Each structure stands twice: as structure tokens, then as C-alpha cells.
CSV table of C-alpha atoms and ligand atoms in Angstrom, one decimal:
chain,number,residue,atom,x,y,z
A,15,MET,CA,299.2,137.9,88.4
A,16,TYR,CA,299.1,141.7,89.2
A,17,ARG,CA,301.8,141.3,91.8
A,18,ASN,CA,303.9,139.3,89.3
A,19,ARG,CA,303.6,142.2,86.8
A,20,VAL,CA,304.6,144.7,89.4
A,21,CYS,CA,307.6,142.5,90.3
A,22,MET,CA,308.5,142.3,86.6
A,23,ARG,CA,308.4,146.1,86.3
A,24,VAL,CA,310.5,146.6,89.4
A,25,LEU,CA,313.0,144.0,88.1
A,26,ALA,CA,313.1,145.8,84.7
A,27,ALA,CA,313.6,149.2,86.4
A,28,ILE,CA,316.4,147.8,88.5
A,29,LEU,CA,318.0,146.2,85.5
A,30,ALA,CA,317.7,149.4,83.5
A,31,ALA,CA,319.2,151.4,86.3
A,32,ALA,CA,322.1,149.0,86.4
A,33,ILE,CA,322.6,149.1,82.6
A,34,PHE,CA,322.1,152.8,82.1
A,35,PRO,CA,323.2,154.4,85.3
A,36,VAL,CA,325.5,156.8,83.4
A,37,VAL,CA,322.7,158.2,81.2
A,38,SER,CA,320.4,158.9,84.1
A,39,LEU,CA,323.3,160.3,86.2
A,40,ALA,CA,324.5,162.6,83.5
A,41,GLN,CA,321.0,163.8,82.5
A,42,SER,CA,320.1,164.7,86.1
A,43,THR,CA,323.3,166.7,86.5
A,44,SER,CA,323.2,168.6,83.2
A,45,PRO,CA,320.2,170.8,82.9
A,46,VAL,CA,321.9,173.2,80.5
A,47,ALA,CA,323.6,170.7,78.1
A,48,PRO,CA,322.7,171.9,74.5
A,49,ARG,CA,320.4,169.8,72.3
A,50,ARG,CA,321.9,167.9,69.5
A,51,GLN,CA,319.9,169.5,66.7
A,52,GLN,CA,321.0,172.9,67.9
A,53,VAL,CA,324.6,172.0,67.6
A,54,GLU,CA,324.7,169.8,64.5
A,55,ALA,CA,323.9,172.5,61.9
A,56,ILE,CA,326.3,175.0,63.4
A,57,VAL,CA,329.2,172.5,63.4
A,58,ARG,CA,328.5,171.5,59.8
A,59,GLU,CA,328.5,175.2,58.8
A,60,ALA,CA,331.9,175.7,60.6
A,61,PHE,CA,333.4,172.5,59.0
A,62,ASP,CA,332.4,173.6,55.5
A,63,LYS,CA,333.4,177.2,56.0
A,64,TYR,CA,337.0,176.3,57.1
A,65,LYS,CA,337.8,173.0,55.5
A,66,SER,CA,339.8,174.5,52.6
A,67,ASP,CA,341.6,177.0,54.8
A,68,THR,CA,345.4,176.4,54.4
A,69,THR,CA,346.7,179.2,56.6
A,70,GLY,CA,349.5,178.4,59.0
A,71,LYS,CA,352.0,175.5,59.0
A,72,ASN,CA,352.8,172.4,61.0
A,73,ALA,CA,355.1,172.6,64.0
A,74,ASP,CA,358.5,171.6,62.7
A,75,TYR,CA,360.8,171.8,65.8
A,76,ILE,CA,359.6,168.3,66.6
A,77,PRO,CA,360.5,166.3,63.5
A,78,TYR,CA,357.5,163.9,63.7
A,79,LEU,CA,355.0,166.8,63.7
A,80,ALA,CA,356.4,168.3,60.5
A,81,GLN,CA,355.4,165.3,58.5
A,82,VAL,CA,351.8,164.9,59.8
A,83,ASN,CA,349.3,165.4,57.0
A,84,PRO,CA,348.3,169.1,57.3
A,85,LYS,CA,345.0,168.4,55.7
A,86,LEU,CA,343.7,166.3,58.6
A,87,PHE,CA,340.7,168.0,60.1
A,88,GLY,CA,338.4,166.7,62.8
A,89,ILE,CA,335.8,168.2,65.1
A,90,ALA,CA,334.1,166.6,68.2
A,91,ILE,CA,331.7,167.8,70.7
A,92,VAL,CA,330.8,165.9,73.9
A,93,THR,CA,328.1,167.4,76.1
A,94,THR,CA,327.8,167.0,79.9
A,95,ASP,CA,325.0,164.5,79.3
A,96,ASN,CA,327.3,162.6,76.9
A,97,GLN,CA,325.8,163.3,73.6
A,98,VAL,CA,328.6,163.0,71.0
A,99,LEU,CA,328.8,164.7,67.7
A,100,THR,CA,331.8,164.2,65.4
A,101,MET,CA,332.8,165.4,62.0
A,102,GLY,CA,335.8,164.9,59.7
A,103,ASP,CA,339.0,162.9,60.6
A,104,VAL,CA,337.9,161.9,64.1
A,105,ASN,CA,339.6,158.5,64.2
A,106,TYR,CA,343.1,159.9,63.8
A,107,SER,CA,345.2,159.8,66.9
A,108,PHE,CA,347.3,162.9,67.2
A,109,SER,CA,349.7,163.8,70.1
A,110,ILE,CA,348.0,165.7,72.9
A,111,GLN,CA,351.1,167.9,73.4
A,112,SER,CA,350.5,170.9,75.7
A,113,ILE,CA,346.9,170.0,76.3
A,114,SER,CA,348.3,167.3,78.6
A,115,LYS,CA,349.4,170.2,80.9
A,116,VAL,CA,345.8,170.7,82.0
A,117,PHE,CA,345.4,167.2,83.2
A,118,THR,CA,348.8,167.0,84.9
A,119,LEU,CA,347.8,170.1,86.8
A,120,ALA,CA,344.5,168.5,87.7
A,121,LEU,CA,346.4,165.4,89.0
A,122,ALA,CA,348.9,167.6,91.0
A,123,MET,CA,345.9,169.4,92.6
A,124,GLU,CA,344.4,166.0,93.5
A,125,GLU,CA,347.5,165.3,95.5
A,126,LEU,CA,348.4,168.8,96.8
A,127,GLY,CA,345.2,170.9,96.8
A,128,PRO,CA,344.8,174.1,94.9
A,129,GLU,CA,346.7,176.4,97.3
A,130,LYS,CA,349.9,174.5,97.4
A,131,ALA,CA,349.7,173.9,93.6
A,132,PHE,CA,349.3,177.7,93.2
A,133,GLN,CA,352.3,178.4,95.5
A,134,ARG,CA,354.6,176.0,93.7
A,135,ILE,CA,353.6,177.0,90.1
A,136,GLY,CA,351.5,180.2,90.1
A,137,SER,CA,349.1,181.3,87.4
A,138,GLU,CA,350.3,184.5,85.8
A,139,PRO,CA,350.3,184.9,82.0
A,140,THR,CA,353.8,185.3,80.7
A,141,GLY,CA,353.0,187.3,77.6
A,142,ARG,CA,355.8,185.3,76.0
A,143,ALA,CA,356.1,182.2,73.8
A,144,PHE,CA,355.4,178.9,75.6
A,145,ASN,CA,359.0,177.9,75.6
A,146,SER,CA,360.5,181.2,76.6
A,147,VAL,CA,363.7,181.2,78.7
A,148,ASN,CA,363.3,185.0,79.3
A,149,ALA,CA,360.0,184.4,81.1
A,150,VAL,CA,361.7,182.0,83.5
A,151,VAL,CA,364.3,184.6,84.3
A,152,ASP,CA,361.9,187.6,84.5
A,153,MET,CA,358.8,186.2,86.2
A,154,PRO,CA,359.0,186.5,90.0
A,155,THR,CA,357.7,182.9,90.3
A,156,HIS,CA,360.0,181.7,87.5
A,157,THR,CA,357.5,179.0,86.8
A,158,GLY,CA,354.9,181.5,85.5
A,159,ASN,CA,351.9,179.2,85.1
A,160,PRO,CA,351.2,175.5,84.5
A,161,PHE,CA,350.7,175.9,80.8
A,162,VAL,CA,354.0,177.3,79.6
A,163,ASN,CA,356.7,174.7,79.3
A,164,ALA,CA,358.6,175.7,82.4
A,165,GLY,CA,355.6,175.8,84.7
A,166,ALA,CA,354.3,172.5,83.1
A,167,ILE,CA,357.6,170.7,83.7
A,168,ALA,CA,357.5,171.9,87.3
A,169,THR,CA,353.9,170.7,87.6
A,170,THR,CA,355.0,167.2,86.3
A,171,SER,CA,357.8,167.2,88.9
A,172,LEU,CA,355.1,167.4,91.6
A,173,ILE,CA,353.5,164.1,90.7
A,174,ASN,CA,354.2,161.4,93.4
A,175,GLY,CA,355.6,158.0,92.7
A,176,LYS,CA,358.4,155.8,93.9
A,177,ASN,CA,360.2,156.0,90.6
A,178,GLU,CA,359.9,157.5,87.1
A,179,ASP,CA,357.8,154.6,85.8
A,180,GLU,CA,355.3,154.8,88.6
A,181,LYS,CA,354.9,158.5,88.1
A,182,TRP,CA,354.4,158.1,84.4
A,183,ASN,CA,351.9,155.3,84.8
A,184,THR,CA,349.9,157.4,87.3
A,185,ILE,CA,349.7,160.3,84.8
A,186,LEU,CA,348.7,158.0,81.9
A,187,ALA,CA,346.0,156.3,84.0
A,188,PHE,CA,344.6,159.7,85.1
A,189,TYR,CA,344.4,161.0,81.5
A,190,SER,CA,342.7,157.7,80.5
A,191,LYS,CA,340.1,158.2,83.3
A,192,ALA,CA,339.4,161.7,82.0
A,193,SER,CA,338.8,160.4,78.5
A,194,GLY,CA,337.0,157.3,79.5
A,195,GLU,CA,339.2,155.1,77.3
A,196,LYS,CA,342.6,153.6,77.7
A,197,LEU,CA,345.1,156.1,76.1
A,198,ALA,CA,348.6,155.2,75.0
A,199,LEU,CA,351.9,156.8,74.2
A,200,ILE,CA,352.7,157.4,70.5
A,201,ASP,CA,356.2,156.0,70.6
A,202,GLU,CA,357.4,157.7,67.5
A,203,VAL,CA,356.4,161.1,68.8
A,204,TYR,CA,358.1,160.5,72.1
A,205,LYS,CA,361.3,159.4,70.4
A,206,SER,CA,361.2,162.3,68.0
A,207,GLU,CA,360.7,164.8,70.8
A,208,ALA,CA,363.1,163.2,73.3
A,209,ALA,CA,365.9,163.5,70.7
A,210,THR,CA,365.3,167.2,70.2
A,211,ASN,CA,364.1,168.6,73.6
A,212,THR,CA,367.3,170.4,74.6
A,213,GLY,CA,365.3,173.6,75.1
A,214,ASN,CA,363.1,171.9,77.7
A,215,LYS,CA,366.1,170.5,79.5
A,216,ALA,CA,367.6,174.0,79.7
A,217,LEU,CA,364.3,175.3,81.1
A,218,ALA,CA,364.3,172.6,83.8
A,219,MET,CA,367.9,173.3,84.8
A,220,LEU,CA,367.1,177.0,85.0
A,221,LEU,CA,364.2,176.2,87.3
A,222,ALA,CA,366.5,174.1,89.4
A,223,LYS,CA,368.7,177.1,89.8
A,224,TYR,CA,365.7,179.0,91.2
A,225,GLU,CA,364.6,176.0,93.3
A,226,ARG,CA,361.3,175.9,91.4
A,227,ILE,CA,361.4,172.3,90.3
A,228,TYR,CA,360.5,169.5,92.7
A,229,SER,CA,362.1,166.4,91.5
A,230,ASP,CA,365.2,165.5,89.4
A,231,PRO,CA,364.9,168.0,86.5
A,232,PHE,CA,365.8,165.5,83.7
A,233,GLU,CA,363.4,162.9,85.1
A,234,ALA,CA,360.7,165.6,85.1
A,235,VAL,CA,361.5,166.5,81.4
A,236,ASP,CA,361.4,162.9,80.4
A,237,ILE,CA,357.9,162.3,82.0
A,238,TYR,CA,356.7,165.6,80.5
A,239,THR,CA,357.9,164.5,77.1
A,240,LYS,CA,356.0,161.3,77.5
A,241,GLN,CA,352.8,163.1,78.6
A,242,CYS,CA,353.0,165.3,75.5
A,243,SER,CA,353.3,162.2,73.3
A,244,VAL,CA,350.0,160.6,74.4
A,245,GLY,CA,347.7,159.9,71.5
A,246,VAL,CA,344.1,161.1,71.5
A,247,ASN,CA,341.5,161.4,68.8
A,248,ALA,CA,339.1,164.4,68.7
A,249,GLU,CA,336.3,162.6,70.6
A,250,GLN,CA,338.6,161.4,73.4
A,251,LEU,CA,339.9,164.9,73.7
A,252,ALA,CA,336.4,166.4,73.7
A,253,ARG,CA,335.4,164.0,76.5
A,254,MET,CA,338.4,165.0,78.6
A,255,GLY,CA,337.1,168.6,78.2
A,256,ALA,CA,333.6,167.5,78.9
A,257,THR,CA,334.8,166.0,82.2
A,258,LEU,CA,336.0,169.5,83.1
A,259,ALA,CA,332.7,171.0,82.0
A,260,ASN,CA,330.8,168.4,84.1
A,261,ASN,CA,332.4,169.3,87.4
A,262,GLY,CA,335.1,166.7,87.1
A,263,VAL,CA,332.7,163.8,86.4
A,264,ASN,CA,333.4,161.9,83.1
A,265,PRO,CA,330.0,162.1,81.4
A,266,ALA,CA,330.5,158.6,79.8
A,267,THR,CA,331.6,156.6,82.8
A,268,GLY,CA,330.0,158.7,85.6
A,269,GLU,CA,333.4,158.6,87.5
A,270,GLN,CA,334.4,161.6,89.5
A,271,VAL,CA,337.9,162.0,88.0
A,272,ILE,CA,338.8,165.5,89.1
A,273,LYS,CA,337.7,167.0,92.4
A,274,ARG,CA,334.7,169.3,91.9
A,275,GLU,CA,336.4,172.1,93.9
A,276,ASP,CA,339.4,172.1,91.7
A,277,ILE,CA,337.5,172.8,88.5
A,278,PRO,CA,337.3,176.6,88.8
A,279,TYR,CA,341.1,176.9,89.3
A,280,ILE,CA,341.8,174.8,86.3
A,281,LEU,CA,339.4,176.7,84.1
A,282,SER,CA,340.7,180.0,85.3
A,283,ALA,CA,344.3,179.0,84.4
A,284,MET,CA,343.1,177.9,81.0
A,285,THR,CA,341.5,181.3,80.5
A,286,MET,CA,344.6,183.1,81.5
A,287,ALA,CA,347.2,181.0,79.6
A,288,GLY,CA,345.6,178.2,77.6
A,289,LEU,CA,346.6,179.7,74.3
A,290,TYR,CA,349.9,181.1,75.5
A,291,ASP,CA,350.6,184.7,74.6
A,292,ALA,CA,347.5,184.7,72.4
A,293,SER,CA,345.2,184.0,75.4
A,294,GLY,CA,344.1,187.6,75.8
A,295,SER,CA,343.0,187.8,72.2
A,296,TRP,CA,341.2,184.4,72.6
A,297,ALA,CA,339.4,185.5,75.7
A,298,TRP,CA,338.3,188.7,73.9
A,299,HIS,CA,337.1,187.0,70.8
A,300,VAL,CA,335.8,183.6,72.1
A,301,GLY,CA,335.5,183.8,75.8
A,302,LEU,CA,336.0,180.1,76.6
A,303,PRO,CA,338.6,178.4,78.8
A,304,ALA,CA,340.7,176.4,76.3
A,305,LYS,CA,344.0,174.7,75.8
A,306,SER,CA,346.0,174.2,72.6
A,307,GLY,CA,348.9,171.9,71.7
A,308,VAL,CA,351.5,172.1,68.9
A,309,GLY,CA,350.1,168.7,67.7
A,310,GLY,CA,347.2,170.8,66.3
A,311,GLY,CA,344.6,170.1,68.9
A,312,ILE,CA,342.5,172.6,70.8
A,313,VAL,CA,339.9,171.8,73.4
A,314,ALA,CA,337.5,174.5,74.7
A,315,VAL,CA,335.2,174.0,77.7
A,316,ALA,CA,331.7,175.5,78.1
A,317,PRO,CA,331.1,175.0,81.8
A,318,GLY,CA,328.0,172.9,82.5
A,319,LYS,CA,327.4,172.4,78.8
A,320,GLY,CA,330.2,170.4,77.3
A,321,ALA,CA,333.5,170.7,75.3
A,322,ILE,CA,334.6,171.0,71.7
A,323,ALA,CA,337.8,169.6,70.5
A,324,VAL,CA,339.2,170.4,67.0
A,325,PHE,CA,342.3,168.9,65.4
A,326,SER,CA,344.1,170.5,62.4
A,327,PRO,CA,347.9,170.6,62.3
A,328,ARG,CA,348.6,174.0,60.8
A,329,LEU,CA,349.6,176.5,63.5
A,330,ASP,CA,349.9,180.2,63.7
A,331,GLU,CA,352.9,182.1,65.1
A,332,ALA,CA,351.9,181.6,68.7
A,333,GLY,CA,351.7,177.8,68.1
A,334,ASN,CA,347.9,177.5,68.1
A,335,SER,CA,346.0,175.6,65.4
A,336,VAL,CA,344.6,178.1,63.0
A,337,LYS,CA,341.5,176.1,61.9
A,338,ALA,CA,340.7,174.9,65.4
A,339,GLN,CA,340.6,178.5,66.6
A,340,LYS,CA,338.4,179.5,63.8
A,341,VAL,CA,335.9,176.6,64.2
A,342,ILE,CA,335.7,177.0,68.0
A,343,GLU,CA,335.1,180.8,67.6
A,344,TYR,CA,332.4,180.1,65.1
A,345,VAL,CA,330.6,177.5,67.2
A,346,ALA,CA,331.0,179.4,70.5
A,347,ASP,CA,329.6,182.6,68.8
A,348,HIS,CA,326.6,180.9,67.2
A,349,LEU,CA,325.7,178.9,70.3
A,350,ASP,CA,326.3,181.8,72.7
A,351,TYR,CA,328.9,179.8,74.7
A,352,ASN,CA,331.0,182.8,75.6
A,353,ILE,CA,331.2,182.6,79.4
A,354,PHE,CA,331.5,186.4,79.7
A,355,SER,CA,328.2,186.8,77.9
A,356,PRO,CA,325.1,186.9,80.1
A,357,GLY,CA,323.4,185.2,77.1
A,358,SER,CA,325.5,182.1,77.8
A,359,VAL,CA,323.3,181.4,80.8
A,360,GLY,CA,320.1,182.2,79.0
A,361,LEU,CA,319.7,186.0,79.7
A,362,LYS,CA,318.3,187.5,76.5
B,8,LIG,N1,355.9,169.0,73.8
B,8,LIG,C1,355.9,170.3,73.3
B,8,LIG,C2,357.1,171.1,73.9
B,8,LIG,O1,357.5,170.8,74.9
B,8,LIG,C3,354.6,171.0,73.8
B,8,LIG,C4,354.4,172.4,73.4
B,8,LIG,C5,353.1,172.8,73.0
B,8,LIG,O2,352.2,172.0,72.7
B,8,LIG,N2,352.9,174.1,72.9
B,8,LIG,O3,357.6,172.0,73.2
């Protein structure tokens, strides 16, 4: 009888471990993940404080983006132990745009390692707009860094595959693993951007002149345009960020998506150039590695703790979502997330 009960308990424990492996794995690897109650009140305050802010305007150089409802506003936090907190329009799928650049860099590093990726792309801030032609001419590397368009198109050109479709599918599958869900192209965004991306084609041809693009330039631009047109909602984006915060392990699936040793390089590049020529001001005020996209998303990573993603389409002059910046600054400040603050690791 006693033995039977022990057997039952052992069986139950084995079953529980099989059903909830992710929870136990995530909890054991995330001693500093913030508690839900801590975060909930702060996020609510930030949401209420900024929900009526109408500063900035939608990107309009991509026709699709000009007609997205500017009032949409969603916030999601995913912690390294996979607690999820969402507020506002969190089911809306917006185009990931430049935030994709982070994950294509991660994929290129999977294949090449950090040193070769650094040699082929570099990581210097340009101090110029994200689509600057002058930066390509002036920067000694020409590519600048992986998060301006030129450097990002060059990064996409590094992805292996026997043809364009295979390369594209590799990228999409990688993003999906980082988010823990199957992501898809928003076809209308892709068509809208592909019909108007002459500037990006010019950047790619200029890189070819300097021998700083590593596949057919137009093929690279086309795949890059597709990667920018991937749809994500705020929670999916926050989980992609949480994968970075969790040493490359997706906190929902437990899968090691990005090599652990690549994470510091990716986060350092996000700190230097994640918000383009506003990255210095962002580091000064917020102190979190982050990446923005002209679709209105920003994801910021608190290493070891989690990530916050905010979506709001109205952008400032640099092309960064106004509300997303304000919300993330508020939350990072109130939760002491700034990585440059000793308080972020508990020093009072
Ligand atoms: N797809 C956009 C472009 O190439 C991405 C730019 C961005 O999000 N900053 O212009």
C-alpha cells in the first residue's frame, strides 16, 4: 500500500515534469525576474499617463503604414520566467520592421560567429538617419552597424540558403522560434514596401560598389523587405525580447534559440544603435538595450529579467514611436531596470 502510494507520487512527479518542464526550467534560470505585482501597477500607470498622447505621426514613406490606426496602443511584458502581462491593443499584428534586424543579426551570428559578423558589418553608430546614403559613403566600414538599413541589408545577405526562398524561410522560422509562435508575412505590407523601396535598392548597390554586400544586392533587399513585413503582436515581440534577456532561451518553449555567447554582442549593438541617431539620448535617459521599427514597435531588454514591447504607430523625427519610448522610460525608471544603474542589480 505504502509502496503503491510512493509509486503514484513518483509517477505524478514524472508526469508533472513532463507537462511543466518549461516552468521549472525557466524558474531555475531566472532568479532576478521581477514579480508580477511589482510590474502590474507601474504598467497601468504608464498606460493611463500616455494613452491620450497624440504627439508624432505615422511613417508615411511606406503607404501601408500611413493608414494604420494611429490610436492603437499596446504594451506587453514577458519575464525570463515567462510571466506575461499585457495591456491595450495587444492582439493587433503590426509589422516588425527594423526590429527584425536584431534577429537576422542573431541568425547570421549563429552561422558565422560574432567575430566574422563584426568584420562583415561592424557596430559603429552612424549618427545619421537609418536610411542615410551619406553614412554608407562616409563610414570606413560603409555598412556602419547591423541596425541601419545598409548594415541590415548586408546582414541579410549573409544568411545561407540555396536560393532566395530557402533563405527567407530560414529567417522566418528563426523569428518564429524566438517568439515561440508561428509568425507570418503581412502580405499587404510587403507589397506596399516592395513597390516603394528604391532607396534601399540604392543602398544595396552602393554597398556592392564597396564590396560590402555578400549576395546578389537585389535578392538581399527583397528578403530584407520580407523580414520587415513580418507581423507580430506586442506579446510575441516581448517574448522575442525575453529570449534575449534569458540568455537566448525562449522562456515559453525552453528552446535555446540564440547562442548564449552571442547575447552580449547583440545587446551591445542594440545599445549603440537600436534607436538610430537617437540611441545616445535613449541610453542616457533609459539605459536599456532596445530596438525600434517604423511600424511603431519598440522592444527593450532588461538582461536576466525580461523584455517590454510597446506598439503605438506615431513616430518622432528619428523614426521611433513616441508613446513606446515614453512608456518604456517610465517603466524602466520605476522598476530600476537601467542597466547602467547599480540599483538594477539590487545595490541600494
Ligand atoms: N522596412 C523599413 C525600411 O527599410 C524599416 C525601417 C525602420 O523600421 N526603421 O525603411
